Coordinates of C-alpha atoms in Angstrom, one line a residue:
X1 CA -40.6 -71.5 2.2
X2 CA -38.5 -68.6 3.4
X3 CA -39.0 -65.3 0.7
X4 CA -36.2 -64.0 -0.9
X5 CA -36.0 -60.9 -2.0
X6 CA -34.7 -59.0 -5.0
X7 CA -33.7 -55.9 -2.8
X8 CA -33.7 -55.4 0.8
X9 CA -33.0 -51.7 1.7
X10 CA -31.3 -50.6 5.2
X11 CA -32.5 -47.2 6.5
X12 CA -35.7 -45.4 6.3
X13 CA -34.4 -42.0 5.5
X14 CA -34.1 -40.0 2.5
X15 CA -31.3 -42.6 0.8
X16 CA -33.4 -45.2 1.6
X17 CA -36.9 -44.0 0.4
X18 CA -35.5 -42.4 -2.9
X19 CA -33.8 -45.9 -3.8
X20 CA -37.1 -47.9 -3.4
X21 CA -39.2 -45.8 -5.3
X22 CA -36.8 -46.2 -8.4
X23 CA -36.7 -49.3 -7.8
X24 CA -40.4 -49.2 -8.4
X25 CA -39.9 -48.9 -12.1
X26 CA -37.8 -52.5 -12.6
X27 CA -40.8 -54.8 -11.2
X28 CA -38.1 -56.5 -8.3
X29 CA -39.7 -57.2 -4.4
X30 CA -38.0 -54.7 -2.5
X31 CA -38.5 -54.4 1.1
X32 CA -37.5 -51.9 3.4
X33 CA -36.6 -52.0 7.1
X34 CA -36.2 -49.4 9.5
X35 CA -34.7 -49.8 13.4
X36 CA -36.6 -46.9 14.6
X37 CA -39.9 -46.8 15.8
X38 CA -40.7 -44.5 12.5
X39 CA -39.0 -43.7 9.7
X40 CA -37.6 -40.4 8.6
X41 CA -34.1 -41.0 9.9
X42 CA -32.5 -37.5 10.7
X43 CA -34.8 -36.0 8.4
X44 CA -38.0 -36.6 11.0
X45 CA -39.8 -33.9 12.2
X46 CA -40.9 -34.1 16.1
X47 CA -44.0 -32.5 16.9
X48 CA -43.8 -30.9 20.8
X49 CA -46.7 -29.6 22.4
X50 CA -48.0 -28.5 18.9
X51 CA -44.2 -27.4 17.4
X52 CA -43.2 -28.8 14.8
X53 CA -39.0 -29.2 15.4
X54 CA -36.5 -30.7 12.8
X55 CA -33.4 -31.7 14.5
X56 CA -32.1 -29.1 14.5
X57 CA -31.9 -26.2 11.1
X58 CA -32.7 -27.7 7.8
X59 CA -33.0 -25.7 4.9
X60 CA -33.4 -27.6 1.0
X61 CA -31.4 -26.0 -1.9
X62 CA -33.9 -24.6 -4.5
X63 CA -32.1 -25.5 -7.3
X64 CA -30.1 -28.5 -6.5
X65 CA -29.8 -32.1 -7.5
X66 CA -31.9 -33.4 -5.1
X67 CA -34.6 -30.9 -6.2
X68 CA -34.3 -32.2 -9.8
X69 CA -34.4 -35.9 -8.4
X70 CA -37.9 -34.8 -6.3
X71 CA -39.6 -33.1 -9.5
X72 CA -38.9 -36.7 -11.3
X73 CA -41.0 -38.6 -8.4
X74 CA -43.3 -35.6 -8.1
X75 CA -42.3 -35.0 -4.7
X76 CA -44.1 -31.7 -3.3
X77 CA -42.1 -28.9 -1.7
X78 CA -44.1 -26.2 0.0
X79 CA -42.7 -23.5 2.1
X80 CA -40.7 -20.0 1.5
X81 CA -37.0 -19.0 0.9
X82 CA -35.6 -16.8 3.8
X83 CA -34.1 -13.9 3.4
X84 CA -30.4 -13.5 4.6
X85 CA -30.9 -9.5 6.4
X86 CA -29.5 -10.1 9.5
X87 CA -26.0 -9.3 11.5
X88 CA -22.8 -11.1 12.3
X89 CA -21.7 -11.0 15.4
X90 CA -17.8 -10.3 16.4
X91 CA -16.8 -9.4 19.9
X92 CA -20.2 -8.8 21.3
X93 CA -20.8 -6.0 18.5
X94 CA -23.8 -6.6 15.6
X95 CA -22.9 -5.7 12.3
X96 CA -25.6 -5.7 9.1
X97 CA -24.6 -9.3 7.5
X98 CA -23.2 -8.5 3.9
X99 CA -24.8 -11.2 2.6
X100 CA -28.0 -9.2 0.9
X101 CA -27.4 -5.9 -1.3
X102 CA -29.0 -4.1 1.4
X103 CA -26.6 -5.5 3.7
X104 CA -23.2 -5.1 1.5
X105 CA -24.6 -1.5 1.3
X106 CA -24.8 -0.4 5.1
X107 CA -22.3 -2.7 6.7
X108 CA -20.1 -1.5 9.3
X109 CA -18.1 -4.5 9.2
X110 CA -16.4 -3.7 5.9
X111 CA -14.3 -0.7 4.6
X112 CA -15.1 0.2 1.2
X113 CA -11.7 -1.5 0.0
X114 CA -13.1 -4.8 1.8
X115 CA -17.1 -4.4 0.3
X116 CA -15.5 -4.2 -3.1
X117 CA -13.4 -7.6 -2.9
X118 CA -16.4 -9.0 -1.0
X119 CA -18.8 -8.3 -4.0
X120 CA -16.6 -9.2 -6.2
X121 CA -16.0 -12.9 -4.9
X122 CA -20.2 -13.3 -4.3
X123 CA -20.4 -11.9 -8.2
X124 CA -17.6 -14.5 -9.0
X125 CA -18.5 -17.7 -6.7
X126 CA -21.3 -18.7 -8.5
X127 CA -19.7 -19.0 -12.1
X128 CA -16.7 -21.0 -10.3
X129 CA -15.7 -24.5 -12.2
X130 CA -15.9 -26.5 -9.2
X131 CA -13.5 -29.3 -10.6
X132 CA -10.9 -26.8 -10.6
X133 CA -10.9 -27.1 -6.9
X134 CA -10.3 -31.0 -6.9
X135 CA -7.3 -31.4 -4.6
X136 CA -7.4 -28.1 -2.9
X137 CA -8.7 -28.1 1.0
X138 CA -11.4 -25.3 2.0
X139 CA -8.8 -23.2 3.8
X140 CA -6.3 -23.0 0.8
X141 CA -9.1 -21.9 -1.3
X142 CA -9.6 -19.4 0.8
X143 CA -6.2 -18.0 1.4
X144 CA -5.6 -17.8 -2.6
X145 CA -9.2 -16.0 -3.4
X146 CA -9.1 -13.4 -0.8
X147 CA -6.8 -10.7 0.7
X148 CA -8.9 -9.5 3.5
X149 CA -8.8 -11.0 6.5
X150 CA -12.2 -9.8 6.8
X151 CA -13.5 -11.4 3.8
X152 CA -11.6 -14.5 4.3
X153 CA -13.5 -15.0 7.1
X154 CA -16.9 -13.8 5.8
X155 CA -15.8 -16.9 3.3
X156 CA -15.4 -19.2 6.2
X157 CA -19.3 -17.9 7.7
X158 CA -20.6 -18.9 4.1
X159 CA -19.3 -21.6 4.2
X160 CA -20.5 -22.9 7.5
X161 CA -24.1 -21.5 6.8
X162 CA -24.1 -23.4 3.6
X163 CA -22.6 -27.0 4.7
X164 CA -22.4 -27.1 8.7
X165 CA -18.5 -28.1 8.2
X166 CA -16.5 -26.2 10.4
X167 CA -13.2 -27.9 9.4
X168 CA -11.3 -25.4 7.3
X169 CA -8.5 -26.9 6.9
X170 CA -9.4 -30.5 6.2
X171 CA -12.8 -30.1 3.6
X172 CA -12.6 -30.2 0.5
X173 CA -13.1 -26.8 -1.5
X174 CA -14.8 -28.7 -4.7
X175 CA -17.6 -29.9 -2.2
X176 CA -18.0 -27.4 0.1
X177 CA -17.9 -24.5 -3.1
X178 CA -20.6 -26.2 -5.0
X179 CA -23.0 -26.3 -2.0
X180 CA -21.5 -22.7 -1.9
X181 CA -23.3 -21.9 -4.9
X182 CA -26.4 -23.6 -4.4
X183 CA -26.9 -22.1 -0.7
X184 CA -26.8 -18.7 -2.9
X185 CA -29.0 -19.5 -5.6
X186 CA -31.4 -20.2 -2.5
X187 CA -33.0 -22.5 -0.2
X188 CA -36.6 -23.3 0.8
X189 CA -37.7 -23.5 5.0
X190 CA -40.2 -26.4 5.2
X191 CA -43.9 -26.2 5.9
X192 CA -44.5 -28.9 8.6
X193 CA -40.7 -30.0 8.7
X194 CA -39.2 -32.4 6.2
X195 CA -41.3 -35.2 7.7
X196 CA -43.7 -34.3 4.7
X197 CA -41.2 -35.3 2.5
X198 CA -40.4 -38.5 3.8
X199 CA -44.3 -39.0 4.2
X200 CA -44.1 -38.6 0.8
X201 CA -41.6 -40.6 -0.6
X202 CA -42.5 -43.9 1.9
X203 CA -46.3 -42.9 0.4
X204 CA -45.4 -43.4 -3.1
X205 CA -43.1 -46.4 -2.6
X206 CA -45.9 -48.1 -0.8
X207 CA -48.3 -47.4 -3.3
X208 CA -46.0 -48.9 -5.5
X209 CA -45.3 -52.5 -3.7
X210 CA -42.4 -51.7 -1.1
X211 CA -43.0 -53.3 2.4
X212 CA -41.7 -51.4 5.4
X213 CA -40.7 -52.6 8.1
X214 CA -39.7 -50.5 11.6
X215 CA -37.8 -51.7 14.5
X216 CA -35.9 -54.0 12.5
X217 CA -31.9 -53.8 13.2
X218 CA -29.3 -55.2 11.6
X219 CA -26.8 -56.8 13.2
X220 CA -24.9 -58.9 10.4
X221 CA -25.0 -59.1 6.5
X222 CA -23.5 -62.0 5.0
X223 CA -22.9 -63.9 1.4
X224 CA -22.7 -67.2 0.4
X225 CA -20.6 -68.0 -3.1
X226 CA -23.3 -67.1 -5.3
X227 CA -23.9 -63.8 -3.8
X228 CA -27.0 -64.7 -1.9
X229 CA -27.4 -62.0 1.4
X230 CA -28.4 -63.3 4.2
X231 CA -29.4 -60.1 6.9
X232 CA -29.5 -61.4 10.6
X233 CA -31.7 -59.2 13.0
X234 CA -31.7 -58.7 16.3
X235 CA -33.4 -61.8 18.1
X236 CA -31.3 -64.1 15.3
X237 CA -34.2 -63.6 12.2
X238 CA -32.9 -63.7 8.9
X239 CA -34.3 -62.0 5.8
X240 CA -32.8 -63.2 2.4
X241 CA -32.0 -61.3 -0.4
X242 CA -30.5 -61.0 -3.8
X243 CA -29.2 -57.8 -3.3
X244 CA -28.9 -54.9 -0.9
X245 CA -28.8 -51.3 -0.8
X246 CA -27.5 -49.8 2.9
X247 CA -27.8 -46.5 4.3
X248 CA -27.0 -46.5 7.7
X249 CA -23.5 -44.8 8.3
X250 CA -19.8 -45.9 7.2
X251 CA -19.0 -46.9 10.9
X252 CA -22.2 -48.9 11.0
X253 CA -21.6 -50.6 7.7
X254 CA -18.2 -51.6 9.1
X255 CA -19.7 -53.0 11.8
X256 CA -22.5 -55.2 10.2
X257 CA -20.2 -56.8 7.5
X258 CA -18.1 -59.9 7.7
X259 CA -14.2 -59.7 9.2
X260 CA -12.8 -61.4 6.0
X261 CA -13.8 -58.9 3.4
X262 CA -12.0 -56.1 4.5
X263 CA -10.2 -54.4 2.1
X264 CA -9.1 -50.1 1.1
X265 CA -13.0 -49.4 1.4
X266 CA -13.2 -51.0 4.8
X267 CA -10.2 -48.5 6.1
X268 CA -11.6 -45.6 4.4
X269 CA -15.3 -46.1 5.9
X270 CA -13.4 -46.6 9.4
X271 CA -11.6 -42.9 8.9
X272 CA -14.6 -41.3 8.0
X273 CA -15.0 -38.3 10.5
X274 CA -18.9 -37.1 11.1
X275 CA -20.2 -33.3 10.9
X276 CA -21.8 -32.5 14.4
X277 CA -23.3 -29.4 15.9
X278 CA -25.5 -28.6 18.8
X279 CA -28.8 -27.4 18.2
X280 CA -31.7 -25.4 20.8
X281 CA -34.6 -25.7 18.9
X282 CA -37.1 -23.0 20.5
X283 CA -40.7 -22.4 19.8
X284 CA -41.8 -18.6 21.2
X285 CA -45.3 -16.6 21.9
X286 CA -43.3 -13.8 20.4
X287 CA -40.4 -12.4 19.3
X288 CA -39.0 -9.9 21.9
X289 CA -37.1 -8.0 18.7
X290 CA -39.1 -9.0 15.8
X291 CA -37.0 -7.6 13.4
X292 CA -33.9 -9.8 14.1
X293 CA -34.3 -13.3 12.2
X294 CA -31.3 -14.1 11.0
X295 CA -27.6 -13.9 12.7
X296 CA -24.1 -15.8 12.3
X297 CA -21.1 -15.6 14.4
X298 CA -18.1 -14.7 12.6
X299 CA -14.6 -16.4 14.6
X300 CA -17.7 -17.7 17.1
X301 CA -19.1 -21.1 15.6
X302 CA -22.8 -19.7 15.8
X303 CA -26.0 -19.6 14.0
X304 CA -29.3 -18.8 14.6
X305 CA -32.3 -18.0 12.4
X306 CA -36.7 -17.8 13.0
X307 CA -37.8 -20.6 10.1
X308 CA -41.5 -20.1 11.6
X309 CA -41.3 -16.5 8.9
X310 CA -41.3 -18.7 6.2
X311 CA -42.6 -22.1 6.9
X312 CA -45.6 -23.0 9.2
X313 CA -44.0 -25.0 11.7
X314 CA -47.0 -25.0 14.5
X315 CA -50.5 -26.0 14.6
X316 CA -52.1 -22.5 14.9
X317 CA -49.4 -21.0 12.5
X318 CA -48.7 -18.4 14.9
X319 CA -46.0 -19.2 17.2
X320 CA -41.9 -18.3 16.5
X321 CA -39.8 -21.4 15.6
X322 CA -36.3 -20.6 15.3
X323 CA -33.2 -22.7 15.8
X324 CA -30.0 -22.0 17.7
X325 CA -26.7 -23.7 16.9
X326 CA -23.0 -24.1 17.3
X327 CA -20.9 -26.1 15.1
X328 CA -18.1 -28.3 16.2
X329 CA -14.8 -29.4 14.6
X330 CA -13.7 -32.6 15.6
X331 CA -10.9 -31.4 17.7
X332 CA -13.9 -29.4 20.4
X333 CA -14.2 -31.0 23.4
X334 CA -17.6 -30.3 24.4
X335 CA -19.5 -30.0 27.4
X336 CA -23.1 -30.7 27.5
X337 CA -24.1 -28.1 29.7
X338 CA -21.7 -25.4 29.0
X339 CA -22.6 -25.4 25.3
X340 CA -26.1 -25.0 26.5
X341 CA -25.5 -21.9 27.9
X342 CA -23.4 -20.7 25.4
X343 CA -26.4 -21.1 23.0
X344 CA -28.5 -19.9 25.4
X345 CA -26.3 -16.4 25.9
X346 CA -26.0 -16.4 21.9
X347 CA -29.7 -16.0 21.8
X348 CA -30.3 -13.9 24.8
X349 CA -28.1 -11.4 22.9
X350 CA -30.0 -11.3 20.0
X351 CA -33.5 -11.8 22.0
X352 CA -33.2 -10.8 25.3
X353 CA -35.8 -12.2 27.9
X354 CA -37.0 -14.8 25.2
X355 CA -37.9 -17.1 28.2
X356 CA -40.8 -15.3 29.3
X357 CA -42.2 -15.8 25.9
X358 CA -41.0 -19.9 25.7
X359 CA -43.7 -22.5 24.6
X360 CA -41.2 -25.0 24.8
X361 CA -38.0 -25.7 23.4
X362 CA -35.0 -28.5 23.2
X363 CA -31.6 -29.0 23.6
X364 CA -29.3 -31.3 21.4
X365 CA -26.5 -32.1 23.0
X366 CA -24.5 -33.6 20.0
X367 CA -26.3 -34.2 16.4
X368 CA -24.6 -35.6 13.2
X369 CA -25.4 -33.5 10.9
X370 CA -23.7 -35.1 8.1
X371 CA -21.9 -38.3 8.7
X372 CA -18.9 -37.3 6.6
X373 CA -16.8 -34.4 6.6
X374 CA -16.1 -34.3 2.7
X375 CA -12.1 -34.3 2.4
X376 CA -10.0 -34.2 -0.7
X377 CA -9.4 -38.0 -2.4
X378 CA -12.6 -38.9 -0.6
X379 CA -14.3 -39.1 -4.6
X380 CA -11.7 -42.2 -5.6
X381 CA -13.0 -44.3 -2.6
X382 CA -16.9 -43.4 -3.7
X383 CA -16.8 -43.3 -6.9
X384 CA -19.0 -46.2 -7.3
X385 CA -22.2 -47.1 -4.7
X386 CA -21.6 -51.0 -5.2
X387 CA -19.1 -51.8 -2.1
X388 CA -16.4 -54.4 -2.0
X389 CA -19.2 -56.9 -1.9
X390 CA -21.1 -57.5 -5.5
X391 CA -24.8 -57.0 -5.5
X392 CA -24.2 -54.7 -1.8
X393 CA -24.6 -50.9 -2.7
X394 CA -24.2 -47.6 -0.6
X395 CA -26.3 -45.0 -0.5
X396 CA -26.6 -42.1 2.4
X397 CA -25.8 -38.0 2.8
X398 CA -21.9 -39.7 3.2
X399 CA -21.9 -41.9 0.0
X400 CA -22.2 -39.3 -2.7
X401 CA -18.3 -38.5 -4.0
X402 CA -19.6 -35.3 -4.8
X403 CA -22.5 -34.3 -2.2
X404 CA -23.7 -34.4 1.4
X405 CA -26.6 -33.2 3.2
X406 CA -29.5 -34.3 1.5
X407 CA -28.0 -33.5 -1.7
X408 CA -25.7 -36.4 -1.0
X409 CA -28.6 -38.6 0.5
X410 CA -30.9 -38.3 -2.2
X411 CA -28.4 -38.1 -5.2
X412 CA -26.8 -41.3 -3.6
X413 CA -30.1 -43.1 -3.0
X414 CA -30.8 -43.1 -6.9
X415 CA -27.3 -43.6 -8.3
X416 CA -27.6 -47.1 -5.8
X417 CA -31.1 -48.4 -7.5
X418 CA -29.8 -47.3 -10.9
X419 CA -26.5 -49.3 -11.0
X420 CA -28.4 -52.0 -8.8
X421 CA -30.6 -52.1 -11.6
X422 CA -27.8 -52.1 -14.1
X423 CA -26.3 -54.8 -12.1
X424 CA -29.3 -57.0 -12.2
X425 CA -30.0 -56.8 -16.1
X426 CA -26.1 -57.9 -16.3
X427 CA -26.4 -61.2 -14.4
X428 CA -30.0 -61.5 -16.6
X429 CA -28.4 -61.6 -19.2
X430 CA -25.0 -63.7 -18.7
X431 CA -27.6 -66.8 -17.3
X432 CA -29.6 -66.3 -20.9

């Protein structure tokens, strides 16, 4: 006879791994499948010749949800908080980044009428009720707290280093202001890349009865009348189950389900814009100017930061692992080799002749960072993880009504196996 399952899972990421191991505790078959060759999902870490790369810059809020949510599974985090001494760059000219005390102090970038409004916002943000924002877009917010230009935009580069959005005008302030506040409360750099904490979470949730399964794709998901799922894979095998949790994106979803449910969710998961950047990851010998580890463009969409000072992200522990990227808005049209270059030039400025000290290094054309750009109403159309579908729940960095980057996806992944959960001890007990 063909096995059913209580829960079949969609995605082997950080969703999809924090939803199975709660699902752990309600003694259901759960079995997880993953279309890649290995799991991690964009939270894999690739080792190159001994490097350890994330894709791209990933840095974990100390004191955030998803933190909380780890600390429940005993889920180990080990690795340092970097410190934010660095410059800003505007118009080829480095100034100290105001975004330490030492670097409010001895900025150039500021007058002393500027520092003051700037230090009064920082001493302000993180006491700021968030659902006071609801229905205001980043950019207004930022137009009604500041008068500077100059701080305005200093708003804007805090923005950007704690979200990735680069969409002013359409995010939503209440999202993008809370991870706001947790970006300055402080975040973690990752010993061995954030692989470990997949390793981890798959680990446990093995330990505890969940079969994975990779190179499994989905191509269709299907009900009959009692609610039965039917998953069709690629080569036409099916998998039955009672109830699913998915967490690939909204434009996959859309694609996967049936033509004669759509409804308001359907639309809205079609609309859904992604956050993308590109990303030269670069392992080095050394550091031509060691004392440069941290820098942000301020009206040029760049980053760049060395996370080997603060997590051991090679074999030997020795080499210099830092990150380069620009982030796009969705209006960029981008091409592949002149953004290379411009990242390229961006580092050259702050590292010149870093090629003769290269190990290795690589070039992402286009990543999703997040696959939603939080905008305002997007909280009535996510409200709930169970979809339009009964028993089929949504969990991933874009299904939180509150969250995204892994805040979202791991926040999202246990509010989808708790009211799964819920959902299951309601049809118990209306067939007592």
């Amino acid at each position: 006879m063909t096995k059913k399952w209580d829960v079949v899972i969609i995605g082997g990421g950080l969703a999809g791994f924090v939803a199975a191991n709660y699902l752990t505790d309600a003694n259901m078959s759960v079995l997880l499948l993953e279309k890649g060759k290995r799991t991690g999902g964009r939270a894999k870490t690739d080792v190159i010749s001994q490097q350890y790369f994330n894709l791209g810059p990933h840095a974990f809020y100390k004191k955030g949800k998803a933190k909380q949510i780890f600390d429940e599974l005993g889920i180990k985090l080990h690795g340092n908080t970097p410190k934010l001494d660095g410059v800003l760059v505007e118009d080829g000219i480095n100034y100290n980044a105001p975004l330490s005390p030492f670097g409010l102090a001895t900025t150039k970038l500021l007058n002393w009428k500027e520092r003051r409004e700037w230090m009064m916002i920082l001493m302000k943000l993180s006491r700021i009720d968030t659902e006071k924002l609801t229905g205001l877009t980043l950019k207004r917010w930022v137009e009604t707290t500041a008068n500077s230009k100059k701080v305005q935009s200093l708003l804007l580069v805090l923005s950007r280093l704690a979200t990735y959005c680069h969409v002013p005008e359409k995010a939503s302030a209440k999202v993008i202001v809370s991870h706001m506040q947790r970006a300055l409360a402080g975040v973690i750099y990752l010993d061995g890349g954030w692989q470990t904490v997949i390793d981890q979470l798959q680990t446990r949730a093995e330990k505890l009865g969940v079969e994975v399964r990779l190179q499994q794709t989905v191509k269709q998901i299907s009900a009959d009348d009692n609610n039965q799922y039917q998953l069709i894979l690629a080569g036409d095998k099916k998998i039955y189950a009672k109830q699913v949790i998915c967490t690939i994106g909204p434009h996959a979803l859309n694609s996967i389900l049936p033509e004669e449910i759509l409804d308001n969710r359907h639309k809205f998961r079609g609309q859904i814009e992604p956050v993308t950047a590109a990303t030269l990851d670069v392992a080095l010998s050394q550091l031509p100017n060691p004392d440069l580890q941290f820098a942000m463009g301020i009206t040029e969409p760049f980053y760049y930061s060395v996370h080997s000072n603060y997590a051991q992200l090679s074999d030997d522990g020795k080499s210099k692992v830092l990150h380069v990227l620009k982030y796009f808005h969705p209006n960029d049209i981008t091409d592949r080799k002149n953004v290379k270059i411009e990242l390229e030039r961006f580092l050259e400025r702050l590292q010149p002749d870093w090629r003769k000290y290269e190990i290795t290094s690589r070039y992402l054309t286009q990543i999703t960072v997040n696959q939603r750009l939080p905008q305002v109403g997007d909280e009535q159309m996510l409200s709930s993880s169970e979809t339009e579908i009964p028993g089929l729940f949504i969990a991933g960095d874009w299904a939180s009504p509150d969250s995204i980057l892994s805040e979202g996806a791991v926040t999202s992944g246990k509010r989808a196996a708790k009211e799964l959960i819920q959902n299951e001890k309601r049809s118990l007990s209306a067939n007592q």
